[in-house]
Amino acid sequence: MMDDVATEGSSTHTQIDAANAAGPATAAGAAKSRPSARRGRRVRMTGAERREQLLDIGRTLFAEKGFEGTSVEEIAANAGVSKPVVYEHFGGKEGLYAVVVDREMRQLLDMVTGALTAGHPRELLEQAAFALLDYIETYTDGFRILVRDSPVAQSTGTFASLISDIATQVEDILGLEFKHRGFDPKLAPLYAQALVGMVALTGQWWVDARRPEKAEVAAHLVNLAWHGLDGLEQKPRLMGHRKS
């Protein structure tokens, strides 16, 4: 790796050579000073450790300043390394950003899909709402990055496609419930997108507001979604004059 690590070997040998010329006692004193000099040396990071450090720093800076507002120079300076180290690990700012976004998307998707364990549809709505709010609360920087438009491609796509993936998980649940209640199950994808989109947009607002408390936000989201679903008309009508 190209990590810049401070070395003190040459200066230590120079001190000992000078001490040998001055006499045995002085040379012995110089030799005793070598362990303390070594203790002052910085510990070299492994490649994996340096990579994680750069990812953590990049994540913080991208959340605070966005992709365009963050430079390779700033990332390197915060890590205490030279710019070539960032290029060696990620090929540049774009590569670092892509890895950060990919990790955050996987984290959010895993949290939401892993939370959907209940049998009752209303409890499933609660679990989905809590999972997203938990992610926002725990990984605030990551969420700020995700809701921005991404300038580079990631293997998991965009935030919109991630929300669509989550909606697909909900879609199957809604389809069964619709069929049970006599509604057209083909409409389940539409309602799944609407429900997940509502929670996601509320989350974007809550990431800064942080009021009411998380449990209360989840309760209100489920209140609107559930009672809206509970009172669905089989053939909804428009009240205005426009029909197309």
Coordinates of C-alpha atoms in Angstrom, one line a residue:
M1 CA 0.0 0.0 0.0
M2 CA 1.1 3.7 -0.5
D3 CA 0.1 4.9 3.0
D4 CA 2.4 7.6 4.2
V5 CA 4.0 6.3 7.5
A6 CA 6.5 8.3 9.4
T7 CA 9.9 6.6 9.9
E8 CA 12.6 7.5 12.3
G9 CA 15.2 4.8 11.6
S10 CA 17.8 7.0 9.8
S11 CA 17.7 9.8 12.4
T12 CA 18.1 7.2 15.2
H13 CA 21.2 5.7 13.6
T14 CA 22.7 9.1 13.1
Q15 CA 22.2 9.9 16.8
I16 CA 23.9 6.5 17.8
D17 CA 26.8 7.1 15.5
A18 CA 27.4 10.5 17.0
A19 CA 27.1 9.1 20.5
N20 CA 29.7 6.3 19.6
A21 CA 32.1 9.0 18.7
A22 CA 31.5 10.8 22.0
G23 CA 32.1 7.7 24.1
P24 CA 30.7 4.4 25.3
A25 CA 28.5 5.9 28.0
T26 CA 26.9 8.3 25.6
A27 CA 26.4 5.5 23.1
A28 CA 24.6 3.4 25.6
G29 CA 22.3 6.2 26.4
A30 CA 21.4 6.7 22.8
A31 CA 20.7 3.0 22.4
K32 CA 18.3 3.2 25.4
S33 CA 16.4 6.0 23.7
R34 CA 15.5 3.8 20.7
P35 CA 12.5 2.1 22.2
S36 CA 10.8 5.4 23.0
A37 CA 11.4 6.6 19.5
R38 CA 9.8 3.5 18.1
R39 CA 6.8 4.0 20.4
G40 CA 6.3 7.4 18.9
R41 CA 6.0 5.9 15.4
R42 CA 2.6 5.8 13.8
V43 CA 1.1 2.3 13.4
R44 CA 0.6 1.3 9.7
M45 CA -3.0 0.4 8.8
T46 CA -3.7 -2.7 6.8
G47 CA -5.2 -2.3 3.4
A48 CA -8.6 -3.3 4.7
E49 CA -8.4 -0.9 7.6
R50 CA -7.4 2.0 5.4
R51 CA -10.3 1.2 3.0
E52 CA -12.8 1.2 5.9
Q53 CA -11.4 4.5 7.2
L54 CA -11.7 6.2 3.8
L55 CA -15.3 4.9 3.4
D56 CA -16.3 6.3 6.8
I57 CA -14.7 9.7 6.0
G58 CA -16.3 9.8 2.6
R59 CA -19.7 8.8 4.0
T60 CA -19.6 11.7 6.4
L61 CA -18.4 14.3 3.8
F62 CA -20.8 13.2 1.2
A63 CA -23.7 13.5 3.7
E64 CA -22.6 16.9 4.7
K65 CA -21.5 18.4 1.4
G66 CA -22.9 16.2 -1.3
F67 CA -20.9 14.5 -4.1
E68 CA -20.0 17.7 -6.0
G69 CA -19.0 19.5 -2.8
T70 CA -16.6 16.9 -1.7
S71 CA -13.0 16.6 -3.2
V72 CA -10.4 13.8 -3.2
E73 CA -8.1 16.3 -1.5
E74 CA -10.5 16.7 1.4
I75 CA -11.0 13.0 1.8
A76 CA -7.3 12.4 1.8
A77 CA -6.6 15.2 4.3
N78 CA -9.2 13.9 6.7
A79 CA -7.6 10.4 6.5
G80 CA -4.1 11.8 7.0
V81 CA -2.9 10.3 3.7
S82 CA -1.9 11.4 0.2
K83 CA -4.3 11.6 -2.7
P84 CA -2.8 8.5 -4.5
V85 CA -3.9 6.4 -1.6
V86 CA -7.6 7.2 -2.3
Y87 CA -7.0 6.5 -6.0
E88 CA -5.3 3.2 -5.2
H89 CA -8.3 2.0 -3.2
F90 CA -11.2 3.3 -5.2
G91 CA -10.0 4.7 -8.5
G92 CA -11.2 8.2 -7.5
K93 CA -14.1 10.0 -5.8
E94 CA -16.7 8.3 -8.0
G95 CA -15.6 4.9 -7.0
L96 CA -15.6 5.7 -3.3
Y97 CA -19.1 7.3 -3.6
A98 CA -20.4 4.2 -5.5
V99 CA -19.3 1.9 -2.7
V100 CA -20.8 4.1 0.0
V101 CA -24.2 4.3 -1.8
D102 CA -24.2 0.6 -2.5
R103 CA -23.6 -0.2 1.1
E104 CA -26.3 2.1 2.4
M105 CA -28.9 0.8 -0.1
R106 CA -28.2 -2.8 1.0
Q107 CA -28.4 -1.8 4.6
L108 CA -31.8 -0.1 4.2
L109 CA -33.2 -2.9 2.1
D110 CA -32.0 -5.6 4.6
M111 CA -33.5 -3.7 7.5
V112 CA -36.9 -3.3 5.9
T113 CA -37.3 -6.7 4.4
G114 CA -35.9 -8.3 7.6
A115 CA -38.6 -6.5 9.6
L116 CA -41.5 -7.9 7.7
T117 CA -42.2 -10.9 9.9
A118 CA -45.8 -10.4 11.2
G119 CA -48.9 -12.1 9.9
H120 CA -51.4 -9.3 10.3
P121 CA -51.3 -6.7 7.5
R122 CA -51.6 -3.7 10.0
E123 CA -48.6 -5.0 12.0
L124 CA -46.7 -5.4 8.8
L125 CA -47.3 -1.7 8.0
E126 CA -46.0 -0.8 11.5
Q127 CA -42.9 -3.0 11.0
A128 CA -42.2 -1.4 7.6
A129 CA -42.6 2.2 9.0
F130 CA -40.4 1.4 12.0
A131 CA -37.7 -0.2 9.8
L132 CA -37.4 2.9 7.7
L133 CA -37.4 5.3 10.7
D134 CA -34.9 3.1 12.5
Y135 CA -32.6 3.3 9.5
I136 CA -33.0 7.1 9.4
E137 CA -32.3 7.4 13.1
T138 CA -29.3 5.0 13.1
Y139 CA -27.8 5.8 9.7
T140 CA -28.7 9.5 9.2
D141 CA -25.7 10.2 7.0
G142 CA -26.5 7.3 4.8
F143 CA -30.1 8.4 4.4
R144 CA -29.0 11.9 3.5
I145 CA -26.8 10.5 0.8
L146 CA -29.5 8.2 -0.6
V147 CA -32.1 10.8 -1.0
R148 CA -29.8 12.9 -3.2
D149 CA -29.7 12.3 -6.9
S150 CA -26.7 10.1 -7.5
P151 CA -24.2 11.1 -10.3
V152 CA -22.8 7.6 -10.7
A153 CA -24.2 4.1 -11.2
Q154 CA -24.5 1.6 -8.4
S155 CA -25.2 -2.1 -8.6
T156 CA -28.4 -1.6 -6.5
G157 CA -29.6 1.3 -8.6
T158 CA -31.1 4.6 -7.3
F159 CA -33.1 5.4 -4.2
A160 CA -36.3 5.3 -6.3
S161 CA -35.5 1.7 -7.5
L162 CA -34.7 0.8 -3.9
I163 CA -38.1 2.0 -2.8
S164 CA -39.6 0.0 -5.7
D165 CA -37.8 -3.1 -4.4
I166 CA -39.3 -2.6 -0.9
A167 CA -42.7 -2.0 -2.5
T168 CA -42.4 -5.4 -4.2
Q169 CA -42.1 -7.0 -0.8
V170 CA -45.3 -5.2 0.3
E171 CA -47.1 -6.0 -2.9
D172 CA -47.4 -9.7 -2.3
I173 CA -48.9 -9.0 1.1
L174 CA -51.4 -6.6 -0.2
G175 CA -52.3 -8.9 -3.1
L176 CA -53.4 -11.6 -0.7
E177 CA -55.4 -9.1 1.4
F178 CA -57.1 -7.7 -1.6
K179 CA -58.1 -11.1 -2.8
H180 CA -59.5 -12.0 0.6
R181 CA -61.6 -8.8 0.7
G182 CA -62.9 -9.1 -2.9
F183 CA -60.7 -6.4 -4.4
D184 CA -58.8 -6.7 -7.7
P185 CA -55.3 -8.1 -6.7
K186 CA -53.9 -6.6 -9.9
L187 CA -54.1 -3.2 -8.1
A188 CA -51.8 -4.3 -5.3
P189 CA -48.6 -2.9 -7.0
L190 CA -50.2 0.5 -7.3
Y191 CA -51.2 0.6 -3.6
A192 CA -47.8 -0.9 -2.5
Q193 CA -45.9 1.9 -4.3
A194 CA -48.3 4.5 -2.8
L195 CA -47.8 3.2 0.8
V196 CA -44.1 2.8 0.6
G197 CA -43.7 6.2 -1.1
M198 CA -45.7 7.8 1.7
V199 CA -43.5 6.4 4.3
A200 CA -40.3 7.3 2.4
L201 CA -41.3 10.9 1.9
T202 CA -42.3 11.3 5.5
G203 CA -38.9 9.9 6.4
Q204 CA -37.2 12.6 4.3
W205 CA -39.1 15.2 6.3
W206 CA -38.5 13.6 9.7
V207 CA -34.7 13.3 9.1
D208 CA -34.5 17.0 9.9
A209 CA -37.6 17.6 12.0
R210 CA -37.2 14.7 14.4
R211 CA -40.6 15.6 15.9
P212 CA -42.8 13.9 16.9
E213 CA -41.0 11.0 18.3
K214 CA -40.3 8.0 16.1
A215 CA -43.1 5.8 17.6
E216 CA -45.6 8.5 17.2
V217 CA -44.6 9.1 13.6
A218 CA -45.0 5.4 12.9
A219 CA -48.4 5.3 14.6
H220 CA -49.7 8.2 12.4
L221 CA -48.4 6.7 9.2
V222 CA -50.1 3.4 10.0
N223 CA -53.2 5.3 11.1
L224 CA -53.5 7.0 7.7
A225 CA -52.5 4.0 5.7
W226 CA -54.6 1.4 7.5
H227 CA -57.8 3.4 7.9
G228 CA -57.5 4.5 4.3
L229 CA -57.2 0.8 3.2
D230 CA -59.9 -0.3 5.6
G231 CA -62.4 2.1 4.0
L232 CA -61.5 1.4 0.4
E233 CA -64.2 1.5 -2.2
Q234 CA -64.1 -1.4 -4.7
K235 CA -64.7 1.1 -7.5
P236 CA -63.4 4.5 -6.3
R237 CA -65.1 7.6 -7.8
L238 CA -63.8 11.0 -8.6
M239 CA -65.7 13.9 -7.1
G240 CA -64.6 16.6 -9.7
H241 CA -65.6 17.1 -13.3
R242 CA -62.4 15.7 -14.7
K243 CA -62.6 12.1 -15.7
S244 CA -59.5 11.5 -17.7

